[in-house]
Amino acid sequence: MTRLIDQYLSGELSSDDRRIFEERMESSEQLRQEVETQRTIQEAAKRAAQRGEIKKVRKGYHLKRLLKWSSIGLSGIALLFTAGYVVSNSMNDPSSVDESLMNELNDLAQINDLPAQYFAIPEEGALVMSEEGVLISVPEGAFLLNGKVYKGATVVQFQEAMKASSIVKAGLSTMSGDRLLETQGMFGVAGFTEEGQALEFNPKVGVYIQVPVDEYKDGMQLFSGVKDAQGSIDWQNPVPLAKIPVPVDMSELDFYPQAYEPYLNSVQWKKDKKSRDSLYLSFDCPDCESASVNAVGIVPHRRITAEESIYLYGSDARAIDELMTVEEALQLSEWAEGPNWEGDFSAYSRDTLDWGIFDICNSDLPMYVQPSNVLAFWNKKFNKTNLSTREFEQRMRAIHGTCNNEVLKKYTSQLRKSLSDIDRQVVAMGYPEFERFAAENLAPLNPQNAHIDHLEKFYRTGIEKLQYRAEKWREKEQNRQHNWDKETNNQRDKERTRTAQRETDVLMEEFDFNMKDVKRQIGNSVGFTLTHGGGTIVNIDKYVWDATVSRTSTTITDPFTGKTAEIVYKDFSFEVENADKYIKLFAYVFPHELNSYHRLDGKKGKFSFPLNNAILYDVAVVGVKENGYDYFQKQSFRQGDLGTVRLEHISEAKMEASIEQLNKKRNSKAIHISDEIQWLTRERADYKEQKMRKEMAEFRSNVAGSLFPCMRTETLHKGGQRQ
Amino acid sequence: MSTAQKLNPDPKKETSLNLVYLSSLCTSVQKALMLTQNTDLESPTRLLRQLYAKWPDVRRYLKTLGCAAQDAEDIFQEALLVFVRKLEDPNFELTVEPFFYVKNTCKFLWYNQARKEAKYRTVELEEQFEEVNDDWMQKEMKLKSIEGALSKIGKQCQELLQRFYGLGESMSDIAQKLGLRNDKVAKAQKYRCITKVKEILQEEIR
């Protein structure tokens, strides 16, 4: 039944079936209702599609800053930074320690029966690695000699028992008092001057040791070994472990949002980092940042939770100022209301805040970690800082997940602090997912590095430069598109004027031609009248005019002389093969005897146009396609059905030349056609341009989806319904 | 066209006939020119964009009427939809600024909704909206509820119906886009979809 009604509504029924159907409708109320319901459903489907259009406009409105400009010159990005400073923390060669000294020191070893390794550390400090992979960082001034900071080269003696077998071999106990300890390794460290004089650890600087473990166990602590009279060791004074992150070269780290590269790889986009950085930077949106700063960073100093936003809307009468200070609430209202806000502080009401919070929770302003803020530190300059570590790489993924630039800023503005200290700050901002990072209990990487102050400043100017660069590209591309559209519209305007002019010209010319022809046939009869039919008097001009306009054959009889004149139009038609594949398809018909010409649009590749039999014609058919032109021409004919015509590929220059030739050779005063050809080439270029823009917009919207996890990306059309 | 000639009833005007035809031709060319310029660049979308740019104004306005934040943009969109559809009506003549029309529709829609929610006593409402609250608007409201039923069928069904009835795409195009074997399959699917909507509507009535 549904099918039948649908066919009826779409007019697909044959006239007989239709009649029967309508008769049935007359007699059946139920059928009438069914038809009506189905008609309404069709209308509602149309309405839903229209709603989709409005959603698109909405999306465009909210995201215009970000996605309006759809493509950007993705080449020629110079990275902002040149080579960074060189750090001399190369691994030291243990063999450079004097052998006799080593023998001497072996007797002083902390742990008996455990071979010692020796490292020569220069005065400025160094980072070395033991045979078992333990990292030992000895900064400048790590040791004291007679209570004073020791300056000079150091020999570090290091013993390690990492594996159970070496622990047993060395006869080490794992007892603390009478408690048995689980161990992840034991080691002894001592420092000596080059002369073999023992040094003490400087408690203000210390030596950092990082032990590789297969598994991170919570609650592992560092115990100090105390030898008893028998020489066996009791482990005492446990302290929590702190780990120093391992610096890695920036070029080995990945700070992009997690889905970014997999997406680009899946569409086989350019692989080099320069291009990918550049594409990433093109999504920079300083406005979005300020919105997120104001809304989330400053007010109310933390993310508004889903729960909060729910009961703010609900009937729950709890006052908002339980959640935030009045001050914050006011800032929030101001932000929500924008610059037009009157600033009436007494009007602080639940309603205003409702709006403010609604805007933050539901705003389509994309909130995300700004690309400029990421790229500004992702370079060699920041090697050997907290940021150039695998540990920070992991955090960066989580930072992208917060979509809050303020979180990133916590890390980039406190390079001296340990990552774990900052993790705790982030947890306090309302991101409990950072607790697991805080628990890693990292130590600061190199708090003494005087370079860091400069780096923080450098970072800020770096962001500005990148933002400026992104803005410039954006402007450049917008200008280019604007100028392109302007020129295209300009050419279209000209084309319309020209076409109107040409159509008038060709009509008037043909009218004159026909007038002369008729006069030639019936003799000199200018201005006299003819009676026609029922005796009404008409002018000869009118007959000729009407015949010319309607392009139909007409016979005119002069009632005085009985002479007849004929204007004859004969059919001319053809069909273009595969007409669908053309962006534009035109036939230019050149009358030999007239100066102007006709341009035919055809219908789905079918052309028919009555030709004046007194005139000889040429035709040129041009099919504009994305990758060039197809062309066909035929000369000197008066009528006929050419059947199906196949256009052949032709170069632009050759097409231009052929049309010019056809146009000129017919008569000496033929009007110019070069403007027309110029317009045709423009239309083709514009088709490509628009296609490129569309593809670029789609691409960018997909990339945006991979870049910004918090951005809502509803697919167009499919999102036509209300959520 | 046939060869039957239109005859000039006034013989006195004969000599100037040529001129008359010429001038009428010129104006028609001019008209055609103006028309093509006006219809350039899918103007409804452009108008919609212009109207959407005034969203902050509408938002503030709705707020003064007591409309809650989370309803306002829905109402605005509904009003835009009503406006766009009204534009398609050949009998509709816009006597006011488009923005004014949309704003007024927003007001109507909001009161209508508020009344349903029984939050407001709206005694004077009926008169106030005579110009908007007509049969046509009632029909739109009914269509809106059917849209609700439409949104309950499968995504593919929704897309199919929207593409066919809304965007006027051909069955074979739709089949290709939705990954259906051919237009026949798409057509059969279309009937199934309509039947589904009808079932949902039936249930809602019960």
mmCIF file with all atom_site columns, N, CA, C and O in Angstrom, chain A residues 6 38 42-43 46-47 50-51 54 58 62 355 359 496 500 529 541-543 545-546 553 721, chain B residues 3 5-6 14 18 21 36 52 59 63 73 77-78 81 85 88 140 147 158 162 165 190 198:
data_model
loop_
_atom_site.group_PDB
_atom_site.id
_atom_site.type_symbol
_atom_site.label_atom_id
_atom_site.label_alt_id
_atom_site.label_comp_id
_atom_site.label_asym_id
_atom_site.label_entity_id
_atom_site.label_seq_id
_atom_site.pdbx_PDB_ins_code
_atom_site.Cartn_x
_atom_site.Cartn_y
_atom_site.Cartn_z
_atom_site.occupancy
_atom_site.B_iso_or_equiv
_atom_site.pdbx_formal_charge
_atom_site.auth_seq_id
_atom_site.auth_comp_id
_atom_site.auth_asym_id
_atom_site.auth_atom_id
_atom_site.pdbx_PDB_model_num
ATOM 1   N N  . ASP A 1 6   ? 2.800  6.046  -2.615  1.00 0.00 ? 6   ASP A N  1
ATOM 2   C CA . ASP A 1 6   ? 3.987  6.820  -2.978  1.00 0.00 ? 6   ASP A CA 1
ATOM 3   C C  . ASP A 1 6   ? 4.026  7.058  -4.482  1.00 0.00 ? 6   ASP A C  1
ATOM 4   O O  . ASP A 1 6   ? 4.328  8.144  -4.948  1.00 0.00 ? 6   ASP A O  1
ATOM 5   N N  . GLN A 1 38  ? 1.045  10.107 4.285   1.00 0.00 ? 38  GLN A N  1
ATOM 6   C CA . GLN A 1 38  ? 2.271  9.916  3.510   1.00 0.00 ? 38  GLN A CA 1
ATOM 7   C C  . GLN A 1 38  ? 2.751  11.228 2.893   1.00 0.00 ? 38  GLN A C  1
ATOM 8   O O  . GLN A 1 38  ? 3.946  11.477 2.811   1.00 0.00 ? 38  GLN A O  1
ATOM 9   N N  . GLN A 1 42  ? 6.426  12.972 3.573   1.00 0.00 ? 42  GLN A N  1
ATOM 10  C CA . GLN A 1 42  ? 7.332  13.497 2.540   1.00 0.00 ? 42  GLN A CA 1
ATOM 11  C C  . GLN A 1 42  ? 7.725  14.938 2.853   1.00 0.00 ? 42  GLN A C  1
ATOM 12  O O  . GLN A 1 42  ? 8.884  15.323 2.746   1.00 0.00 ? 42  GLN A O  1
ATOM 13  N N  . GLU A 1 43  ? 6.719  15.706 3.235   1.00 0.00 ? 43  GLU A N  1
ATOM 14  C CA . GLU A 1 43  ? 6.974  17.114 3.532   1.00 0.00 ? 43  GLU A CA 1
ATOM 15  C C  . GLU A 1 43  ? 7.914  17.239 4.740   1.00 0.00 ? 43  GLU A C  1
ATOM 16  O O  . GLU A 1 43  ? 8.818  18.065 4.755   1.00 0.00 ? 43  GLU A O  1
ATOM 17  N N  . LYS A 1 46  ? 11.405 16.613 3.809   1.00 0.00 ? 46  LYS A N  1
ATOM 18  C CA . LYS A 1 46  ? 11.967 17.793 3.164   1.00 0.00 ? 46  LYS A CA 1
ATOM 19  C C  . LYS A 1 46  ? 12.364 18.809 4.234   1.00 0.00 ? 46  LYS A C  1
ATOM 20  O O  . LYS A 1 46  ? 13.426 19.422 4.184   1.00 0.00 ? 46  LYS A O  1
ATOM 21  N N  . ARG A 1 47  ? 11.480 18.942 5.227   1.00 0.00 ? 47  ARG A N  1
ATOM 22  C CA . ARG A 1 47  ? 11.738 19.895 6.291   1.00 0.00 ? 47  ARG A CA 1
ATOM 23  C C  . ARG A 1 47  ? 13.016 19.507 7.053   1.00 0.00 ? 47  ARG A C  1
ATOM 24  O O  . ARG A 1 47  ? 13.834 20.353 7.398   1.00 0.00 ? 47  ARG A O  1
ATOM 25  N N  . GLN A 1 50  ? 15.896 20.587 5.167   1.00 0.00 ? 50  GLN A N  1
ATOM 26  C CA . GLN A 1 50  ? 16.092 22.034 5.283   1.00 0.00 ? 50  GLN A CA 1
ATOM 27  C C  . GLN A 1 50  ? 16.710 22.387 6.634   1.00 0.00 ? 50  GLN A C  1
ATOM 28  O O  . GLN A 1 50  ? 17.536 23.270 6.746   1.00 0.00 ? 50  GLN A O  1
ATOM 29  N N  . ARG A 1 51  ? 16.288 21.636 7.651   1.00 0.00 ? 51  ARG A N  1
ATOM 30  C CA . ARG A 1 51  ? 16.875 21.861 8.965   1.00 0.00 ? 51  ARG A CA 1
ATOM 31  C C  . ARG A 1 51  ? 18.377 21.580 8.927   1.00 0.00 ? 51  ARG A C  1
ATOM 32  O O  . ARG A 1 51  ? 19.166 22.268 9.543   1.00 0.00 ? 51  ARG A O  1
ATOM 33  N N  . ILE A 1 54  ? 20.137 24.540 7.817   1.00 0.00 ? 54  ILE A N  1
ATOM 34  C CA . ILE A 1 54  ? 20.262 25.561 8.871   1.00 0.00 ? 54  ILE A CA 1
ATOM 35  C C  . ILE A 1 54  ? 21.354 25.170 9.857   1.00 0.00 ? 54  ILE A C  1
ATOM 36  O O  . ILE A 1 54  ? 22.137 25.996 10.300  1.00 0.00 ? 54  ILE A O  1
ATOM 37  N N  . ARG A 1 58  ? 24.546 27.221 11.012  1.00 0.00 ? 58  ARG A N  1
ATOM 38  C CA . ARG A 1 58  ? 24.882 27.408 12.416  1.00 0.00 ? 58  ARG A CA 1
ATOM 39  C C  . ARG A 1 58  ? 26.345 27.045 12.665  1.00 0.00 ? 58  ARG A C  1
ATOM 40  O O  . ARG A 1 58  ? 27.090 27.768 13.288  1.00 0.00 ? 58  ARG A O  1
ATOM 41  N N  . HIS A 1 62  ? 29.383 29.420 14.017  1.00 0.00 ? 62  HIS A N  1
ATOM 42  C CA . HIS A 1 62  ? 30.177 29.228 15.228  1.00 0.00 ? 62  HIS A CA 1
ATOM 43  C C  . HIS A 1 62  ? 31.636 28.935 14.945  1.00 0.00 ? 62  HIS A C  1
ATOM 44  O O  . HIS A 1 62  ? 32.502 29.195 15.746  1.00 0.00 ? 62  HIS A O  1
ATOM 45  N N  . TRP A 1 355 ? 23.318 31.572 31.855  1.00 0.00 ? 355 TRP A N  1
ATOM 46  C CA . TRP A 1 355 ? 23.751 31.848 30.489  1.00 0.00 ? 355 TRP A CA 1
ATOM 47  C C  . TRP A 1 355 ? 25.240 31.668 30.340  1.00 0.00 ? 355 TRP A C  1
ATOM 48  O O  . TRP A 1 355 ? 25.723 31.076 29.395  1.00 0.00 ? 355 TRP A O  1
ATOM 49  N N  . ASP A 1 359 ? 27.028 28.899 28.002  1.00 0.00 ? 359 ASP A N  1
ATOM 50  C CA . ASP A 1 359 ? 27.907 29.227 26.881  1.00 0.00 ? 359 ASP A CA 1
ATOM 51  C C  . ASP A 1 359 ? 29.207 28.454 26.954  1.00 0.00 ? 359 ASP A C  1
ATOM 52  O O  . ASP A 1 359 ? 29.747 28.042 25.944  1.00 0.00 ? 359 ASP A O  1
ATOM 53  N N  . ARG A 1 496 ? 27.423 38.230 -18.876 1.00 0.00 ? 496 ARG A N  1
ATOM 54  C CA . ARG A 1 496 ? 25.972 38.429 -18.965 1.00 0.00 ? 496 ARG A CA 1
ATOM 55  C C  . ARG A 1 496 ? 25.630 39.623 -19.842 1.00 0.00 ? 496 ARG A C  1
ATOM 56  O O  . ARG A 1 496 ? 24.763 39.544 -20.697 1.00 0.00 ? 496 ARG A O  1
ATOM 57  N N  . ALA A 1 500 ? 23.695 39.369 -23.424 1.00 0.00 ? 500 ALA A N  1
ATOM 58  C CA . ALA A 1 500 ? 22.469 40.121 -23.701 1.00 0.00 ? 500 ALA A CA 1
ATOM 59  C C  . ALA A 1 500 ? 22.666 40.969 -24.947 1.00 0.00 ? 500 ALA A C  1
ATOM 60  O O  . ALA A 1 500 ? 21.795 41.022 -25.842 1.00 0.00 ? 500 ALA A O  1
ATOM 61  N N  . THR A 1 529 ? 1.104  48.547 -46.594 1.00 0.00 ? 529 THR A N  1
ATOM 62  C CA . THR A 1 529 ? 0.404  47.618 -45.698 1.00 0.00 ? 529 THR A CA 1
ATOM 63  C C  . THR A 1 529 ? -0.208 46.457 -46.455 1.00 0.00 ? 529 THR A C  1
ATOM 64  O O  . THR A 1 529 ? -0.437 46.530 -47.661 1.00 0.00 ? 529 THR A O  1
ATOM 65  N N  . ASP A 1 541 ? 6.739  44.533 -41.812 1.00 0.00 ? 541 ASP A N  1
ATOM 66  C CA . ASP A 1 541 ? 7.799  44.410 -40.807 1.00 0.00 ? 541 ASP A CA 1
ATOM 67  C C  . ASP A 1 541 ? 7.435  43.390 -39.742 1.00 0.00 ? 541 ASP A C  1
ATOM 68  O O  . ASP A 1 541 ? 8.267  42.645 -39.260 1.00 0.00 ? 541 ASP A O  1
ATOM 69  N N  . LYS A 1 542 ? 6.167  43.435 -39.360 1.00 0.00 ? 542 LYS A N  1
ATOM 70  C CA . LYS A 1 542 ? 5.769  42.587 -38.242 1.00 0.00 ? 542 LYS A CA 1
ATOM 71  C C  . LYS A 1 542 ? 5.861  41.109 -38.586 1.00 0.00 ? 542 LYS A C  1
ATOM 72  O O  . LYS A 1 542 ? 6.291  40.301 -37.774 1.00 0.00 ? 542 LYS A O  1
ATOM 73  N N  . TYR A 1 543 ? 5.430  40.768 -39.796 1.00 0.00 ? 543 TYR A N  1
ATOM 74  C CA . TYR A 1 543 ? 5.564  39.377 -40.233 1.00 0.00 ? 543 TYR A CA 1
ATOM 75  C C  . TYR A 1 543 ? 7.005  38.915 -40.133 1.00 0.00 ? 543 TYR A C  1
ATOM 76  O O  . TYR A 1 543 ? 7.321  37.860 -39.611 1.00 0.00 ? 543 TYR A O  1
ATOM 77  N N  . TRP A 1 545 ? 9.441  40.239 -38.493 1.00 0.00 ? 545 TRP A N  1
ATOM 78  C CA . TRP A 1 545 ? 9.914  40.265 -37.095 1.00 0.00 ? 545 TRP A CA 1
ATOM 79  C C  . TRP A 1 545 ? 9.514  38.984 -36.353 1.00 0.00 ? 545 TRP A C  1
ATOM 80  O O  . TRP A 1 545 ? 10.327 38.314 -35.744 1.00 0.00 ? 545 TRP A O  1
ATOM 81  N N  . ASP A 1 546 ? 8.214  38.679 -36.454 1.00 0.00 ? 546 ASP A N  1
ATOM 82  C CA . ASP A 1 546 ? 7.734  37.508 -35.730 1.00 0.00 ? 546 ASP A CA 1
ATOM 83  C C  . ASP A 1 546 ? 8.390  36.228 -36.234 1.00 0.00 ? 546 ASP A C  1
ATOM 84  O O  . ASP A 1 546 ? 8.729  35.345 -35.446 1.00 0.00 ? 546 ASP A O  1
ATOM 85  N N  . SER A 1 553 ? 9.300  29.178 -40.376 1.00 0.00 ? 553 SER A N  1
ATOM 86  C CA . SER A 1 553 ? 9.093  29.529 -41.783 1.00 0.00 ? 553 SER A CA 1
ATOM 87  C C  . SER A 1 553 ? 7.783  30.283 -41.950 1.00 0.00 ? 553 SER A C  1
ATOM 88  O O  . SER A 1 553 ? 6.794  29.965 -41.294 1.00 0.00 ? 553 SER A O  1
ATOM 89  N N  . GLN A 1 721 ? 19.168 15.879 11.678  1.00 0.00 ? 721 GLN A N  1
ATOM 90  C CA . GLN A 1 721 ? 18.117 15.740 12.681  1.00 0.00 ? 721 GLN A CA 1
ATOM 91  C C  . GLN A 1 721 ? 18.569 16.346 13.996  1.00 0.00 ? 721 GLN A C  1
ATOM 92  O O  . GLN A 1 721 ? 19.731 16.518 14.252  1.00 0.00 ? 721 GLN A O  1
ATOM 93  N N  . THR B 2 3   ? 2.993  29.601 -36.583 1.00 0.00 ? 3   THR B N  1
ATOM 94  C CA . THR B 2 3   ? 3.198  30.737 -37.476 1.00 0.00 ? 3   THR B CA 1
ATOM 95  C C  . THR B 2 3   ? 2.088  31.763 -37.363 1.00 0.00 ? 3   THR B C  1
ATOM 96  O O  . THR B 2 3   ? 2.090  32.770 -38.048 1.00 0.00 ? 3   THR B O  1
ATOM 97  N N  . GLN B 2 5   ? 0.147  34.824 -36.590 1.00 0.00 ? 5   GLN B N  1
ATOM 98  C CA . GLN B 2 5   ? 0.694  36.140 -36.273 1.00 0.00 ? 5   GLN B CA 1
ATOM 99  C C  . GLN B 2 5   ? -0.235 36.897 -35.344 1.00 0.00 ? 5   GLN B C  1
ATOM 100 O O  . GLN B 2 5   ? -1.446 36.860 -35.496 1.00 0.00 ? 5   GLN B O  1
ATOM 101 N N  . LYS B 2 6   ? 0.350  37.578 -34.429 1.00 0.00 ? 6   LYS B N  1
ATOM 102 C CA . LYS B 2 6   ? -0.464 38.483 -33.614 1.00 0.00 ? 6   LYS B CA 1
ATOM 103 C C  . LYS B 2 6   ? -0.687 39.733 -34.435 1.00 0.00 ? 6   LYS B C  1
ATOM 104 O O  . LYS B 2 6   ? 0.249  40.283 -35.021 1.00 0.00 ? 6   LYS B O  1
ATOM 105 N N  . GLU B 2 14  ? 1.324  51.786 -36.953 1.00 0.00 ? 14  GLU B N  1
ATOM 106 C CA . GLU B 2 14  ? 2.112  50.904 -37.809 1.00 0.00 ? 14  GLU B CA 1
ATOM 107 C C  . GLU B 2 14  ? 3.558  51.351 -38.010 1.00 0.00 ? 14  GLU B C  1
ATOM 108 O O  . GLU B 2 14  ? 4.484  50.574 -37.883 1.00 0.00 ? 14  GLU B O  1
ATOM 109 N N  . ASN B 2 18  ? 8.431  49.129 -35.431 1.00 0.00 ? 18  ASN B N  1
ATOM 110 C CA . ASN B 2 18  ? 9.795  48.672 -35.225 1.00 0.00 ? 18  ASN B CA 1
ATOM 111 C C  . ASN B 2 18  ? 10.380 49.158 -33.915 1.00 0.00 ? 18  ASN B C  1
ATOM 112 O O  . ASN B 2 18  ? 10.979 48.410 -33.167 1.00 0.00 ? 18  ASN B O  1
ATOM 113 N N  . TYR B 2 21  ? 8.851  47.424 -30.757 1.00 0.00 ? 21  TYR B N  1
ATOM 114 C CA . TYR B 2 21  ? 9.396  46.096 -30.528 1.00 0.00 ? 21  TYR B CA 1
ATOM 115 C C  . TYR B 2 21  ? 10.805 46.151 -29.950 1.00 0.00 ? 21  TYR B C  1
ATOM 116 O O  . TYR B 2 21  ? 11.166 45.409 -29.066 1.00 0.00 ? 21  TYR B O  1
ATOM 117 N N  . THR B 2 36  ? 19.154 37.445 -13.322 1.00 0.00 ? 36  THR B N  1
ATOM 118 C CA . THR B 2 36  ? 20.288 36.550 -13.152 1.00 0.00 ? 36  THR B CA 1
ATOM 119 C C  . THR B 2 36  ? 21.208 37.048 -12.059 1.00 0.00 ? 36  THR B C  1
ATOM 120 O O  . THR B 2 36  ? 21.783 36.277 -11.320 1.00 0.00 ? 36  THR B O  1
ATOM 121 N N  . TYR B 2 52  ? 21.796 34.489 10.689  1.00 0.00 ? 52  TYR B N  1
ATOM 122 C CA . TYR B 2 52  ? 22.443 33.784 11.802  1.00 0.00 ? 52  TYR B CA 1
ATOM 123 C C  . TYR B 2 52  ? 23.419 34.694 12.533  1.00 0.00 ? 52  TYR B C  1
ATOM 124 O O  . TYR B 2 52  ? 23.635 34.557 13.735  1.00 0.00 ? 52  TYR B O  1
ATOM 125 N N  . ARG B 2 59  ? 19.273 35.993 20.975  1.00 0.00 ? 59  ARG B N  1
ATOM 126 C CA . ARG B 2 59  ? 19.504 35.339 22.252  1.00 0.00 ? 59  ARG B CA 1
ATOM 127 C C  . ARG B 2 59  ? 19.131 36.277 23.406  1.00 0.00 ? 59  ARG B C  1
ATOM 128 O O  . ARG B 2 59  ? 18.416 35.914 24.327  1.00 0.00 ? 59  ARG B O  1
ATOM 129 N N  . LYS B 2 63  ? 15.985 35.967 25.966  1.00 0.00 ? 63  LYS B N  1
ATOM 130 C CA . LYS B 2 63  ? 16.271 35.951 27.394  1.00 0.00 ? 63  LYS B CA 1
ATOM 131 C C  . LYS B 2 63  ? 15.323 36.890 28.139  1.00 0.00 ? 63  LYS B C  1
ATOM 132 O O  . LYS B 2 63  ? 14.813 36.562 29.202  1.00 0.00 ? 63  LYS B O  1
ATOM 133 N N  . GLU B 2 73  ? 18.609 28.556 21.328  1.00 0.00 ? 73  GLU B N  1
ATOM 134 C CA . GLU B 2 73  ? 19.135 28.353 19.978  1.00 0.00 ? 73  GLU B CA 1
ATOM 135 C C  . GLU B 2 73  ? 18.254 27.400 19.168  1.00 0.00 ? 73  GLU B C  1
ATOM 136 O O  . GLU B 2 73  ? 18.108 27.557 17.962  1.00 0.00 ? 73  GLU B O  1
ATOM 137 N N  . GLN B 2 77  ? 16.650 28.386 15.593  1.00 0.00 ? 77  GLN B N  1
ATOM 138 C CA . GLN B 2 77  ? 16.795 27.560 14.394  1.00 0.00 ? 77  GLN B CA 1
ATOM 139 C C  . GLN B 2 77  ? 15.439 27.180 13.806  1.00 0.00 ? 77  GLN B C  1
ATOM 140 O O  . GLN B 2 77  ? 15.250 27.158 12.600  1.00 0.00 ? 77  GLN B O  1
ATOM 141 N N  . GLU B 2 78  ? 14.508 26.892 14.713  1.00 0.00 ? 78  GLU B N  1
ATOM 142 C CA . GLU B 2 78  ? 13.165 26.553 14.256  1.00 0.00 ? 78  GLU B CA 1
ATOM 143 C C  . GLU B 2 78  ? 12.562 27.734 13.495  1.00 0.00 ? 78  GLU B C  1
ATOM 144 O O  . GLU B 2 78  ? 11.958 27.568 12.438  1.00 0.00 ? 78  GLU B O  1
ATOM 145 N N  . LEU B 2 81  ? 13.992 28.028 10.139  1.00 0.00 ? 81  LEU B N  1
ATOM 146 C CA . LEU B 2 81  ? 13.441 26.984 9.274   1.00 0.00 ? 81  LEU B CA 1
ATOM 147 C C  . LEU B 2 81  ? 12.065 27.395 8.769   1.00 0.00 ? 81  LEU B C  1
ATOM 148 O O  . LEU B 2 81  ? 11.766 27.298 7.581   1.00 0.00 ? 81  LEU B O  1
ATOM 149 N N  . ARG B 2 85  ? 11.094 28.108 4.812   1.00 0.00 ? 85  ARG B N  1
ATOM 150 C CA . ARG B 2 85  ? 10.003 27.382 4.160   1.00 0.00 ? 85  ARG B CA 1
ATOM 151 C C  . ARG B 2 85  ? 8.916  28.331 3.691   1.00 0.00 ? 85  ARG B C  1
ATOM 152 O O  . ARG B 2 85  ? 8.300  28.134 2.662   1.00 0.00 ? 85  ARG B O  1
ATOM 153 N N  . GLU B 2 88  ? 9.462  29.833 0.344   1.00 0.00 ? 88  GLU B N  1
ATOM 154 C CA . GLU B 2 88  ? 9.180  28.989 -0.819  1.00 0.00 ? 88  GLU B CA 1
ATOM 155 C C  . GLU B 2 88  ? 7.729  29.117 -1.278  1.00 0.00 ? 88  GLU B C  1
ATOM 156 O O  . GLU B 2 88  ? 7.399  28.740 -2.393  1.00 0.00 ? 88  GLU B O  1
ATOM 157 N N  . GLU B 2 140 ? 2.992  23.713 10.054  1.00 0.00 ? 140 GLU B N  1
ATOM 158 C CA . GLU B 2 140 ? 4.440  23.621 10.317  1.00 0.00 ? 140 GLU B CA 1
ATOM 159 C C  . GLU B 2 140 ? 4.703  22.915 11.649  1.00 0.00 ? 140 GLU B C  1
ATOM 160 O O  . GLU B 2 140 ? 5.596  22.089 11.762  1.00 0.00 ? 140 GLU B O  1
ATOM 161 N N  . GLU B 2 147 ? 8.604  15.272 12.020  1.00 0.00 ? 147 GLU B N  1
ATOM 162 C CA . GLU B 2 147 ? 10.071 15.227 11.940  1.00 0.00 ? 147 GLU B CA 1
ATOM 163 C C  . GLU B 2 147 ? 10.629 14.430 13.109  1.00 0.00 ? 147 GLU B C  1
ATOM 164 O O  . GLU B 2 147 ? 11.618 13.714 12.978  1.00 0.00 ? 147 GLU B O  1
ATOM 165 N N  . GLN B 2 158 ? 16.798 7.877  7.243   1.00 0.00 ? 158 GLN B N  1
ATOM 166 C CA . GLN B 2 158 ? 16.632 9.332  7.326   1.00 0.00 ? 158 GLN B CA 1
ATOM 167 C C  . GLN B 2 158 ? 17.326 10.014 6.174   1.00 0.00 ? 158 GLN B C  1
ATOM 168 O O  . GLN B 2 158 ? 16.774 10.897 5.515   1.00 0.00 ? 158 GLN B O  1
ATOM 169 N N  . GLN B 2 162 ? 15.534 12.188 3.223   1.00 0.00 ? 162 GLN B N  1
ATOM 170 C CA . GLN B 2 162 ? 15.900 13.607 3.105   1.00 0.00 ? 162 GLN B CA 1
ATOM 171 C C  . GLN B 2 162 ? 16.483 13.915 1.741   1.00 0.00 ? 162 GLN B C  1
ATOM 172 O O  . GLN B 2 162 ? 16.187 14.933 1.134   1.00 0.00 ? 162 GLN B O  1
ATOM 173 N N  . TYR B 2 165 ? 13.298 13.427 -0.912  1.00 0.00 ? 165 TYR B N  1
ATOM 174 C CA . TYR B 2 165 ? 12.211 14.402 -0.846  1.00 0.00 ? 165 TYR B CA 1
ATOM 175 C C  . TYR B 2 165 ? 12.708 15.815 -0.585  1.00 0.00 ? 165 TYR B C  1
ATOM 176 O O  . TYR B 2 165 ? 12.102 16.788 -0.991  1.00 0.00 ? 165 TYR B O  1
ATOM 177 N N  . LYS B 2 190 ? 13.194 2.802  0.257   1.00 0.00 ? 190 LYS B N  1
ATOM 178 C CA . LYS B 2 190 ? 12.414 4.007  0.523   1.00 0.00 ? 190 LYS B CA 1
ATOM 179 C C  . LYS B 2 190 ? 11.024 3.629  1.051   1.00 0.00 ? 190 LYS B C  1
ATOM 180 O O  . LYS B 2 190 ? 10.557 4.182  2.039   1.00 0.00 ? 190 LYS B O  1
ATOM 181 N N  . LYS B 2 198 ? 5.449  5.450  9.358   1.00 0.00 ? 198 LYS B N  1
ATOM 182 C CA . LYS B 2 198 ? 4.011  5.336  9.597   1.00 0.00 ? 198 LYS B CA 1
ATOM 183 C C  . LYS B 2 198 ? 3.743  4.527  10.863  1.00 0.00 ? 198 LYS B C  1
ATOM 184 O O  . LYS B 2 198 ? 2.866  4.868  11.653  1.00 0.00 ? 198 LYS B O  1
#
